[in-house]
Tab-separated table of C-alpha atoms in Angstrom:
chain	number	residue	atom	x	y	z
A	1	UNK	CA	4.850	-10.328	-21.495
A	2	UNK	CA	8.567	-10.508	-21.520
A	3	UNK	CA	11.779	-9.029	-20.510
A	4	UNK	CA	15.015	-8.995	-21.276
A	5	UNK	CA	17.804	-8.207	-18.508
A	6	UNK	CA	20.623	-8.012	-20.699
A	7	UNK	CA	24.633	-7.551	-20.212
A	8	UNK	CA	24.862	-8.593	-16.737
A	9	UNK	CA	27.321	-10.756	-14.560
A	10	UNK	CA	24.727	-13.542	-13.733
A	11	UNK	CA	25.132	-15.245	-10.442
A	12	UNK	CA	23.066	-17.980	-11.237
A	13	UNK	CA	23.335	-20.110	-8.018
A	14	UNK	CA	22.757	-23.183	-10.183
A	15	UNK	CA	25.374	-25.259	-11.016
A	16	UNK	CA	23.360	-26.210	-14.136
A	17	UNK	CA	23.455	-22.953	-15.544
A	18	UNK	CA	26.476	-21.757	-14.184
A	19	UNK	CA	27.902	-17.724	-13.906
A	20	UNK	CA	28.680	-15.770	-16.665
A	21	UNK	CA	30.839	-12.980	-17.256
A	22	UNK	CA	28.169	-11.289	-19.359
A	23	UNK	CA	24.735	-12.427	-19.536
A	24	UNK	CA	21.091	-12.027	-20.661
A	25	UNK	CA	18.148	-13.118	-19.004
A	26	UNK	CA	15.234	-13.708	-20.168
A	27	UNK	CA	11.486	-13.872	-18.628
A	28	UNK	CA	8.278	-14.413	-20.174
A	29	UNK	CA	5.138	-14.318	-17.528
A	30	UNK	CA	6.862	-13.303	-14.858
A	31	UNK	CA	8.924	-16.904	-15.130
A	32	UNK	CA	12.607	-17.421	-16.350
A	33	UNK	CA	12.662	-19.165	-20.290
A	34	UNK	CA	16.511	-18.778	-20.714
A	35	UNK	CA	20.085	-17.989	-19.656
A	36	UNK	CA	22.721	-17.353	-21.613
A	37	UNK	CA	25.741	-15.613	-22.996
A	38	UNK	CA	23.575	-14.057	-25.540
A	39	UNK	CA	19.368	-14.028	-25.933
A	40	UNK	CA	17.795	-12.909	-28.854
A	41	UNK	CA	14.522	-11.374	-27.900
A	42	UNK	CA	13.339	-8.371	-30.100
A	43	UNK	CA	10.039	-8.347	-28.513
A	44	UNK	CA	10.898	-8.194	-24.609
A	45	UNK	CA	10.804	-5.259	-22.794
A	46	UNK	CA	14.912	-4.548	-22.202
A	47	UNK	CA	16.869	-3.998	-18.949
A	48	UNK	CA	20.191	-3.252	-19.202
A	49	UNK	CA	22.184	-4.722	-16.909
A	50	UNK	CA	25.521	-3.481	-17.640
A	51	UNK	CA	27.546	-2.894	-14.471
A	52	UNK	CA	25.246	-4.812	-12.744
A	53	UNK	CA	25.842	-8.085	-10.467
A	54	UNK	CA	22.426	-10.533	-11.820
A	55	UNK	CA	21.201	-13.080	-9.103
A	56	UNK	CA	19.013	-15.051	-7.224
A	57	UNK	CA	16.841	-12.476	-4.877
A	58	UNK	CA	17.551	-13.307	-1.069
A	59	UNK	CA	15.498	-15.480	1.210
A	60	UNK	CA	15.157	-14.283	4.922
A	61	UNK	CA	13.304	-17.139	6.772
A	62	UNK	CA	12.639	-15.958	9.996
A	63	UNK	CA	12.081	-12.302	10.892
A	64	UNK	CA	9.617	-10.474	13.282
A	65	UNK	CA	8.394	-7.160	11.150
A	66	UNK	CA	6.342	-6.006	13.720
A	67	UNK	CA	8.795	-4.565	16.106
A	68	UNK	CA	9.967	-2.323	13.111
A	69	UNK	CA	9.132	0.809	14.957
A	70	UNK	CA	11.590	0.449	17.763
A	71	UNK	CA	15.126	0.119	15.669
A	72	UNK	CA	18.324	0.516	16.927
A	73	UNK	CA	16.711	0.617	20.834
A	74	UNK	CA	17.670	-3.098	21.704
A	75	UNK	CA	21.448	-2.660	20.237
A	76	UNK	CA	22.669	-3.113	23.647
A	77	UNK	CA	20.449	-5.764	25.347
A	78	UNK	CA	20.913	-9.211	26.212
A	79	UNK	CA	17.994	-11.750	25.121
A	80	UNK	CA	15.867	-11.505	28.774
A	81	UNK	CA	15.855	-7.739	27.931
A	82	UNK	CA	14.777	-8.059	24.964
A	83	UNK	CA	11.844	-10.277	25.834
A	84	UNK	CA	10.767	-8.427	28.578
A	85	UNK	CA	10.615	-4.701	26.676
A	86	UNK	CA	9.058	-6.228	22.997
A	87	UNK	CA	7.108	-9.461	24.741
A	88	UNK	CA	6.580	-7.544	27.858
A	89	UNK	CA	6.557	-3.810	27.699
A	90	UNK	CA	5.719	-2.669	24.344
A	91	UNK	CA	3.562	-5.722	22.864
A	92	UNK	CA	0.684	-5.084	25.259
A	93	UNK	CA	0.091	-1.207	23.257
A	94	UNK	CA	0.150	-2.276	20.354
A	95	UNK	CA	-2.678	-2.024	18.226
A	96	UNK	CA	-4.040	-3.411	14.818
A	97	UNK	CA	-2.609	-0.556	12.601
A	98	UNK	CA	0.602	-0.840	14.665
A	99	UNK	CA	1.109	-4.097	13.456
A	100	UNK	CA	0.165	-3.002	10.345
A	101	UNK	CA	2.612	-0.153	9.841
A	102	UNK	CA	5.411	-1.885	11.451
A	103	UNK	CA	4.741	-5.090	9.087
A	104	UNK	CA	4.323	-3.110	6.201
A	105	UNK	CA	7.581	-0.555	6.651
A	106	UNK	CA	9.780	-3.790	7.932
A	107	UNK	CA	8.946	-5.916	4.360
A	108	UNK	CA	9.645	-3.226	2.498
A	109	UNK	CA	12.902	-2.716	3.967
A	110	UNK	CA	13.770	-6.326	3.037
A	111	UNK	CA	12.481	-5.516	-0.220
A	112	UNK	CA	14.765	-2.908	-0.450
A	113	UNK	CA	17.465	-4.544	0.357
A	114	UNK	CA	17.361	-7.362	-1.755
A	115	UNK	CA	15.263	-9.895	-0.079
A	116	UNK	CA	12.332	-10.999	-2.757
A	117	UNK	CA	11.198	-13.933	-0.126
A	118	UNK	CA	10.669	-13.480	3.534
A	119	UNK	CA	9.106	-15.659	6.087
A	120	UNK	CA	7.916	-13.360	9.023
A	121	UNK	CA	7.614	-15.022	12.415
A	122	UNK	CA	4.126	-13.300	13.985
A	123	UNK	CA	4.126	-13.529	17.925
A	124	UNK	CA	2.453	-10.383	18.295
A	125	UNK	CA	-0.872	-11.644	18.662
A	126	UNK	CA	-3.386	-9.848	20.636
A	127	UNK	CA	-6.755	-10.315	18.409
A	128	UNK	CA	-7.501	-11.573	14.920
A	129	UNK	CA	-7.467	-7.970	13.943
A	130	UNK	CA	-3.897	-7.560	14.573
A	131	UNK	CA	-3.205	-11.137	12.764
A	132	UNK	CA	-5.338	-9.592	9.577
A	133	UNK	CA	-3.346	-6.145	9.758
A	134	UNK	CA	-0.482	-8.434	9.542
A	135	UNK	CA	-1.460	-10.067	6.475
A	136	UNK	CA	-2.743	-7.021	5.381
A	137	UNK	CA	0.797	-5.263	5.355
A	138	UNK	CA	2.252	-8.792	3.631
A	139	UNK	CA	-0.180	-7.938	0.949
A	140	UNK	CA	0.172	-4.567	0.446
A	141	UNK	CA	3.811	-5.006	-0.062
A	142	UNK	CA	5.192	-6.687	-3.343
A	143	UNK	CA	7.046	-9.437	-2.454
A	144	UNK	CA	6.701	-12.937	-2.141
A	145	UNK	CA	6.068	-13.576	2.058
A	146	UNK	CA	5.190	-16.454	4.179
A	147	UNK	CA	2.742	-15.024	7.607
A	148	UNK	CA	4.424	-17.490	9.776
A	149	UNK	CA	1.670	-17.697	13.446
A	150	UNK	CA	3.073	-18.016	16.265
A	151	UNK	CA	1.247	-20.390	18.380
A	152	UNK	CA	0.976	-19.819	21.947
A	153	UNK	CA	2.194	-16.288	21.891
A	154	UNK	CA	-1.010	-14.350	22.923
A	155	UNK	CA	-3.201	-16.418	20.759
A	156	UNK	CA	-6.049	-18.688	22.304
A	157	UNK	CA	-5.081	-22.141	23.259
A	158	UNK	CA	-5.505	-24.273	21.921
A	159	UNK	CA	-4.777	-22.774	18.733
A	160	UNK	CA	-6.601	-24.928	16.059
A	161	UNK	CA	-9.413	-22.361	15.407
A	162	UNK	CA	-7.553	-19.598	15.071
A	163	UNK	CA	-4.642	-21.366	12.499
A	164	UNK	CA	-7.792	-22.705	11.018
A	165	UNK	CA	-9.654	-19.352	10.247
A	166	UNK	CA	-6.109	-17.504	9.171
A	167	UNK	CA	-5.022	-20.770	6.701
A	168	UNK	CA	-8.844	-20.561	5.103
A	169	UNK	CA	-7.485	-16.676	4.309
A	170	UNK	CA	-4.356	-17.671	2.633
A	171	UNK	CA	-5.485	-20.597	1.201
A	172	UNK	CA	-3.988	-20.876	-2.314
A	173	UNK	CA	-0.834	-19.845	-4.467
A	174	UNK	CA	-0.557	-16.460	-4.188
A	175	UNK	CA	2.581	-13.923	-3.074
A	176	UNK	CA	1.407	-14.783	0.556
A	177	UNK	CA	1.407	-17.538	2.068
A	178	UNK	CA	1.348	-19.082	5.538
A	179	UNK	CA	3.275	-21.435	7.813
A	180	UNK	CA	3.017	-22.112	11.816
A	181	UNK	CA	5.168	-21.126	14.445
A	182	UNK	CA	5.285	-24.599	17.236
A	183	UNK	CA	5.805	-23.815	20.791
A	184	UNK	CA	8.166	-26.768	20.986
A	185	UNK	CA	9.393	-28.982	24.010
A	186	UNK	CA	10.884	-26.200	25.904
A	187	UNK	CA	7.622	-23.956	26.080
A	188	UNK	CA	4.682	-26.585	26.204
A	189	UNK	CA	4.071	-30.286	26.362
A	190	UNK	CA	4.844	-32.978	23.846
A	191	UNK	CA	1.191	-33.628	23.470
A	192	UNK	CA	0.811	-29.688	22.509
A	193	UNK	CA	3.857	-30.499	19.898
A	194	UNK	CA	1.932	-33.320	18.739
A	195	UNK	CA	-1.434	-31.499	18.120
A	196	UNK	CA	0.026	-28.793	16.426
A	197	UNK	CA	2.053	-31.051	13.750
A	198	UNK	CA	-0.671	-32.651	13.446
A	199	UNK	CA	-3.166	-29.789	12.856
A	200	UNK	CA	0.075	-28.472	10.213
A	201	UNK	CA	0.201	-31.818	8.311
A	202	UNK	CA	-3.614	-31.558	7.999
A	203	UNK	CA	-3.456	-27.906	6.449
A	204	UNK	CA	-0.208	-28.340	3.981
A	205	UNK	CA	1.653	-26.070	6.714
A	206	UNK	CA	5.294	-25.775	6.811
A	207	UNK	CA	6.627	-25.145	10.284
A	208	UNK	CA	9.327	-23.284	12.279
A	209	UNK	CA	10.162	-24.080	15.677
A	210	UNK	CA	12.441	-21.614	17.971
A	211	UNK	CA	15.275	-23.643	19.846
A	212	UNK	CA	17.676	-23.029	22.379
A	213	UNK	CA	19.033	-26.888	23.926
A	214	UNK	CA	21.073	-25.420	26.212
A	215	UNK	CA	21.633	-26.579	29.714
A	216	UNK	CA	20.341	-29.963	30.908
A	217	UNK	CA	17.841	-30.191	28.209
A	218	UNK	CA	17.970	-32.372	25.140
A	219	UNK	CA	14.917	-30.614	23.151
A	220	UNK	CA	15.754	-32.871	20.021
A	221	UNK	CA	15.735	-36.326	21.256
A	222	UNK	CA	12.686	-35.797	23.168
A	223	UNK	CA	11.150	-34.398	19.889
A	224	UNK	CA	12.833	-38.024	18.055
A	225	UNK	CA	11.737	-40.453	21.310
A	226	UNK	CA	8.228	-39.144	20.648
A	227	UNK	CA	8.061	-39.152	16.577
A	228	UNK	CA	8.249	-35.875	15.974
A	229	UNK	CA	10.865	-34.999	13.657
A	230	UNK	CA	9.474	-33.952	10.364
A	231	UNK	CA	11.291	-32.596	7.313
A	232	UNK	CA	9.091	-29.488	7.308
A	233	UNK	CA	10.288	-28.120	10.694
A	234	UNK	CA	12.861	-25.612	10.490
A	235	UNK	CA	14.316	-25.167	14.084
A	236	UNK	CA	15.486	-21.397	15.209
A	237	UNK	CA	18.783	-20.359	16.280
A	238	UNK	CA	19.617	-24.018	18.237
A	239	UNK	CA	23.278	-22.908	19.449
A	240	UNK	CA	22.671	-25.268	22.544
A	241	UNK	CA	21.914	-28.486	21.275
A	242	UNK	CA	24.963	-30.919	20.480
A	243	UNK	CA	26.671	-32.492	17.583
A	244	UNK	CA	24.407	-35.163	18.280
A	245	UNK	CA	21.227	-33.777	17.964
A	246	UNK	CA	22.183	-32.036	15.001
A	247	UNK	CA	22.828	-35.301	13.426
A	248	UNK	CA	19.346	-36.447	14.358
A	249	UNK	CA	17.987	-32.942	13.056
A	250	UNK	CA	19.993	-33.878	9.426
A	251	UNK	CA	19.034	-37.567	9.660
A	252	UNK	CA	15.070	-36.205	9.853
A	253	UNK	CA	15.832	-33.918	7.093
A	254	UNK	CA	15.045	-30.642	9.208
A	255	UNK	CA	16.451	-27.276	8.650
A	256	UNK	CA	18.401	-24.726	10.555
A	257	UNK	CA	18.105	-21.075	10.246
A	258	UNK	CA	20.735	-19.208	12.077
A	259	UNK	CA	20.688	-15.202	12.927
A	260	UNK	CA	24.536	-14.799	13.957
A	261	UNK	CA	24.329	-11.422	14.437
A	262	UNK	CA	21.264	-11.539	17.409
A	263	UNK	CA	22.505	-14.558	18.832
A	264	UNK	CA	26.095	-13.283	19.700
A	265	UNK	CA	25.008	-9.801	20.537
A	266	UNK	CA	22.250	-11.205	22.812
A	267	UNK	CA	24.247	-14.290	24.572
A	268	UNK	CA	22.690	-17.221	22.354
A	269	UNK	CA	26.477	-18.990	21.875
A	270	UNK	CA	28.488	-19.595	19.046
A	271	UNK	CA	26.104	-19.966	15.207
A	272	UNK	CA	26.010	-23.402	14.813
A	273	UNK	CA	26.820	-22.776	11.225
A	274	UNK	CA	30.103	-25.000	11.132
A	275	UNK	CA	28.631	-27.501	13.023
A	276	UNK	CA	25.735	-27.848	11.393
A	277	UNK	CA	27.696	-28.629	8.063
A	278	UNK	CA	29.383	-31.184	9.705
A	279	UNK	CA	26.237	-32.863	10.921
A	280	UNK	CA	25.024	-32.701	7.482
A	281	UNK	CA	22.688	-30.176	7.264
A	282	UNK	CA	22.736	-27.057	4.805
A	283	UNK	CA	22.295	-23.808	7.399
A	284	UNK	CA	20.057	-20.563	6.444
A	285	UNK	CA	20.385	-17.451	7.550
A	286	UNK	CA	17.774	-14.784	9.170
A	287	UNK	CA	17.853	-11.565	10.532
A	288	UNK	CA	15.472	-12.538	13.254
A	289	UNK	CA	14.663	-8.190	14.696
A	290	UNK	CA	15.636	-4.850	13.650
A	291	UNK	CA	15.383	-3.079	17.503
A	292	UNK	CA	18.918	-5.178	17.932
A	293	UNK	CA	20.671	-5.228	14.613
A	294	UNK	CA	20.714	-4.600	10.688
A	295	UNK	CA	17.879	-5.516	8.810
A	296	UNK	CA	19.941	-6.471	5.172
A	297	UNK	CA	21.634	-10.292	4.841
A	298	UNK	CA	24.567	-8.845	3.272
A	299	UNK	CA	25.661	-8.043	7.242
A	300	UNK	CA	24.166	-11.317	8.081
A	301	UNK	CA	26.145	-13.356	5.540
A	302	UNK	CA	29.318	-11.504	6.654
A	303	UNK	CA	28.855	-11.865	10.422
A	304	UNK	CA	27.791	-15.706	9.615
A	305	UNK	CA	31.222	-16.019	7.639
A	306	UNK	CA	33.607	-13.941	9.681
A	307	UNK	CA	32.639	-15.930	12.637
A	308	UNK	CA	33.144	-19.145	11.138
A	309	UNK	CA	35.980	-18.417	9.473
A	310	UNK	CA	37.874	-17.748	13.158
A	311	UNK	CA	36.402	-20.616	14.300
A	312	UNK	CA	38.099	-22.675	11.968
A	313	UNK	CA	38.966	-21.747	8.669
A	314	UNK	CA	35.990	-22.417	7.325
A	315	UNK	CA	33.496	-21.769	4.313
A	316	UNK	CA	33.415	-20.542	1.336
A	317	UNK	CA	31.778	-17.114	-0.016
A	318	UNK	CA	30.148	-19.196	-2.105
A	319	UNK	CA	28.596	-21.074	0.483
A	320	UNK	CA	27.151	-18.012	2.342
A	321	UNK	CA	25.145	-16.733	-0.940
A	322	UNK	CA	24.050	-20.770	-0.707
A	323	UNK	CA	22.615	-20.551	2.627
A	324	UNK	CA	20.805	-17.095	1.626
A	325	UNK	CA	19.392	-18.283	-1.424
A	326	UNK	CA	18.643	-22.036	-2.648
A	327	UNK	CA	18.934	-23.773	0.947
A	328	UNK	CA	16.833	-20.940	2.020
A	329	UNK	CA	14.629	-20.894	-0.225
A	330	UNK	CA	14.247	-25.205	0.298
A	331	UNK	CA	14.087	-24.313	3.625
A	332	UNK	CA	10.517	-22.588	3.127
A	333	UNK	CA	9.366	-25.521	0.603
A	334	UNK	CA	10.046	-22.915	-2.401
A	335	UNK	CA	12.992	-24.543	-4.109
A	336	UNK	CA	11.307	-25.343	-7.094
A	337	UNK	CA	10.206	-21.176	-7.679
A	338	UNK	CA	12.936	-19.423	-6.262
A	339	UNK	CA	16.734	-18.906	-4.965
A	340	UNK	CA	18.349	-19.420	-8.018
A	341	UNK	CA	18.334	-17.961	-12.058
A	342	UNK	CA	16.873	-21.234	-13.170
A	343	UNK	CA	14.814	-21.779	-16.373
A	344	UNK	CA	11.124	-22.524	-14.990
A	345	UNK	CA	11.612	-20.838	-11.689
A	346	UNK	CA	9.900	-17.638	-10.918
A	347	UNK	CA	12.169	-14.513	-12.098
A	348	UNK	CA	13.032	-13.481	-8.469
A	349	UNK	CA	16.110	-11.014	-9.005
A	350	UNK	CA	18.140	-8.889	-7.968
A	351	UNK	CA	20.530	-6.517	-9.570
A	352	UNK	CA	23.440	-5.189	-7.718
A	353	UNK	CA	25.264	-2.623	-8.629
A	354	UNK	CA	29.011	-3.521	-9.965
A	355	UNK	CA	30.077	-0.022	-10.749
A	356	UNK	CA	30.037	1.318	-6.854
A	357	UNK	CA	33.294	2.257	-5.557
A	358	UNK	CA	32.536	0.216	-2.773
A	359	UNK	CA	32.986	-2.718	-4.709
A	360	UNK	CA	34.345	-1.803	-7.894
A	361	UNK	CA	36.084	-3.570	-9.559
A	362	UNK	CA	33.992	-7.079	-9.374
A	363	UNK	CA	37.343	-9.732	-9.928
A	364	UNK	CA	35.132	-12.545	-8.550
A	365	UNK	CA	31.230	-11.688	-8.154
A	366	UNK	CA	30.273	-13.906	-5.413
A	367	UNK	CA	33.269	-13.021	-2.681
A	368	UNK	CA	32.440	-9.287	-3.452
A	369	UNK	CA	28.711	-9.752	-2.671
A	370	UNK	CA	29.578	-11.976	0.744
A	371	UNK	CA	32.511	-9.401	1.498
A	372	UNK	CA	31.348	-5.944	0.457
A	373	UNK	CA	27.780	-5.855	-0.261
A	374	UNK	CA	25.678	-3.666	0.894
A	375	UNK	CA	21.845	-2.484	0.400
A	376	UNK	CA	22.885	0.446	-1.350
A	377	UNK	CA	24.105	-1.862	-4.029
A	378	UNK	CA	20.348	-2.661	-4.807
A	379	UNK	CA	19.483	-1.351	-7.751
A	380	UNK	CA	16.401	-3.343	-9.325
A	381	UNK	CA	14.651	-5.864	-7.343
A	382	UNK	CA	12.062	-8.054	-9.569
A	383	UNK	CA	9.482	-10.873	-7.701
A	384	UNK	CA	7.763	-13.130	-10.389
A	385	UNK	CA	8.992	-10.982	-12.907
A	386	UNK	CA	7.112	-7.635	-11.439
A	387	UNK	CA	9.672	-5.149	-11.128
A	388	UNK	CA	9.401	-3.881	-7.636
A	389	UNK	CA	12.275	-1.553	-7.337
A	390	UNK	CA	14.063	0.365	-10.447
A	391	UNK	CA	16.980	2.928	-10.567
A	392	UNK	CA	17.167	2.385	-6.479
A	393	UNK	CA	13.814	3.051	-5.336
A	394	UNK	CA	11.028	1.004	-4.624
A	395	UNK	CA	8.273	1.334	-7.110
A	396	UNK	CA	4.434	2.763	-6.354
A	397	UNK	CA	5.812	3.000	-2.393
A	398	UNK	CA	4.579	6.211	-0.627
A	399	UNK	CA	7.686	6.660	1.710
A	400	UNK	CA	7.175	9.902	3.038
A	401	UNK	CA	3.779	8.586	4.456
A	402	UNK	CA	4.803	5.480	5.795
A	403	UNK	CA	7.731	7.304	7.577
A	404	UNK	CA	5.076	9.668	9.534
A	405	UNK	CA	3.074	6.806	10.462
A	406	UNK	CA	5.899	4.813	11.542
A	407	UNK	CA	6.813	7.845	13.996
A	408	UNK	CA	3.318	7.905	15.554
A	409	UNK	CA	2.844	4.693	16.130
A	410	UNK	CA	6.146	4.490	18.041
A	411	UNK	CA	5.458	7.552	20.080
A	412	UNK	CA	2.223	6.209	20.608
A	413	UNK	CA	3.430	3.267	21.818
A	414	UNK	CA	6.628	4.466	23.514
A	415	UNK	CA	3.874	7.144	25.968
A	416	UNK	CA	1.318	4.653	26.678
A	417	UNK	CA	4.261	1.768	27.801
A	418	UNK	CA	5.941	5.091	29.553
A	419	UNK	CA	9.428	4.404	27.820
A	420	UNK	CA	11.903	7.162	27.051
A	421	UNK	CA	12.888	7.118	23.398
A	422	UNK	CA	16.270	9.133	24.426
A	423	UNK	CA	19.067	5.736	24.266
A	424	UNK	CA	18.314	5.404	28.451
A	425	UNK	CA	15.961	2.413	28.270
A	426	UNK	CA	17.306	-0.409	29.750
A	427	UNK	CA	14.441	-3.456	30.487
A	428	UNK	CA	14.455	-4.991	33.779
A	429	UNK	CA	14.193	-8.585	33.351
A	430	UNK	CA	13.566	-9.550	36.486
A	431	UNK	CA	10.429	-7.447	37.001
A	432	UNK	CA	8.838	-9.647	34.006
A	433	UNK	CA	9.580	-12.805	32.684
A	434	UNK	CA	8.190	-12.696	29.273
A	435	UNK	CA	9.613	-15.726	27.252
């Protein structure tokens, strides 16, 4: 099977490859065979992609779907509100086909807007029938997803059975896979830290590792005195940890993944973004949860460069569609499938539209996307070649039905927690310390 996107301005994100004022791309088997000014392929199935901005689908590597259901209601709180209304007040209702909805509606949102790879952070554990509704949703939407557990956060500890019996389920290659969520030093022990790497080395798991460093606490060397620094670990917001220990995080080949937009709204600090260029290491970007802010990277690349840019001048577009693509996308141990147009990588794509009068007219492709874009610019989305949204709307997706769901569940939720839904809730954090 093959197709042909044709007439496009290709973003490549490879250097190899390069952008082109007007491209074609073609994909055979749901993998990209060629890029170039001009493909000759009679028998391919045809996209035109005039008017249309050809590139690298996004990679969001760290999100928390299941709190889909309460948007917009945490747009105001600091981070100890937060974690006492999701961790606190609203976890403890939620059932199996809340997680399900929520999961499902919140990947298809990404989907939506552009993001064909998305690791979601699960902490909403209450049974393994929640953690299979999960996966469930993962599956039953059409992108390519990583079920990151959570250890410690409402599963059984220790963990090892339960990371055992959920890897044996997504064992494999396919459009879901799994990674595990550590503790880390400022939540359990070092010997906890050390079992679970341990138990993730043993499986093939990549991990991700929440981080704040702030204070008194050095989370990082503790982590390098005791030999625990792996490349696989990608470490979670970190705006407290110094220069130093980002050095140490770069030296040990970790990642960063920074969600600028939560962490300044909720009182994290500064994104370490320039700062962690300096130490050497190439920063992601996440939305991290939708009850707080946008769920789209085009706000989160913006807020990411804005920032930086006042801080000191700065970046490059360039580099933000970097951090949401390729060094995401090697962030997750998928660099050699995805986050750039690359001949033997999986045809992840998105096509944006150049035409809108919102960005129109497209001078220099990349700064318009980092500047201006916007989810309503996505107009075909393709994962392994699979053409997953067309025209602007998601393809084979019963909307109207997920919607009604999605409203029951949170009024469900919302009467059995006894929370108003009016804009009046405001969590006390010092009636429940959830984190």
């Amino acid at each position: 099977m093959k197709t042909l996107l044709t007439g496009g301005i290709v973003v490549s994100m490879d250097p190899a490859v390069g952008d082109l004022h007007r491209g074609d791309v073609l994909i055979e088997d749901g993998v990209i065979v060629e890029v170039a000014e001009r493909v000759d392929a009679p028998d391919a199935e045809v996209i035109d992609a005039t008017d249309r901005i050809v590139m690298p689908g996004f990679v969001d590597n760290h999100r928390h779907t299941w709190q889909t259901a309460f948007r917009g209601v945490g747009a105001d709180w600091t981070f100890p509100e937060w974690a006492v209304a999701m961790h606190g007040t609203v976890k403890p209702q939620y059932r199996p086909e809340d997680v399900h909805t929520g999961t499902l509606l919140g990947r298809l949102e990404a989907l939506h807007s552009g993001v064909t790879t998305m690791l979601d952070w699960y902490h909403v554990a209450q049974s393994h029938d929640h953690e299979d509704a999960a996966i469930a949703a993962l599956r039953d939407a059409p992108g390519r997803s990583i079920f990151c557990l959570g250890a410690g956060w409402g599963t059984p500890d220790p963990v090892d059975a339960e990371i055992r019996r959920v890897r044996s389920d997504l064992a494999g290659d396919g459009p879901v896979t799994m990674a595990l969520g550590l503790r880390g030093p400022e939540d359990t022990s070092m010997d906890t830290v050390a079992r679970e790497l341990k138990l993730a080395a043993e499986l093939g798991l990549r991990t991700s590792l929440h981080i704040d460093g702030g204070g008194t606490r050095r989370p990082v060397t503790e982590l390098r005195a005791h030999g625990l620094l792996r490349d696989t670990t990608t470490f979670v917001h970190a705006n407290g940890i110094s220069d130093e220990e980002l050095r140490m995080l770069a030296d040990a080949g970790n990642s960063v993944s920074i969600s600028p937009d939560v962490e300044l709204k909720m009182g994290f600090g500064s994104p370490i973004t320039g700062r962690a260029l300096a130490a050497g290491l190439r920063p992601t970007l996440s939305v991290d949860d939708v009850p707080s802010v946008g769920g789209d990277l085009f706000s989160t690349m913006r807020t990411a460069f804005a920032v930086q840019r006042g801080l000191d001048g700065g970046l490059r577009s360039r580099d933000l569609l970097e951090f949401a693509t390729v060094d995401a996308a090697r962030s997750c141990g998928l660099d050699a499938r995805t986050g750039s147009i690359t001949p033997g990588k999986d045809a992840d794509i998105i096509l944006l539209r150049a035409d809108d009068l919102t960005v129109f007219p497209v001078t220099d492709p990349a700064a318009t996307v980092v500047s201006a874009g916007h989810p309503g610019l996505v107009d075909t989305v393709l994962v392994a070649g699979r053409v997953v949204k067309r025209d602007g709307t998601l393809v084979g997706v019963d909307l109207a039905a997920l919607r009604t769901r999605l409203l029951e569940s949170r009024d469900r939720i919302a009467a059995a927690a006894g929370i108003p839904l009016d804009g009046t809730w405001r969590p006390r954090p010092e009636s429940k310390d959830t984190h």
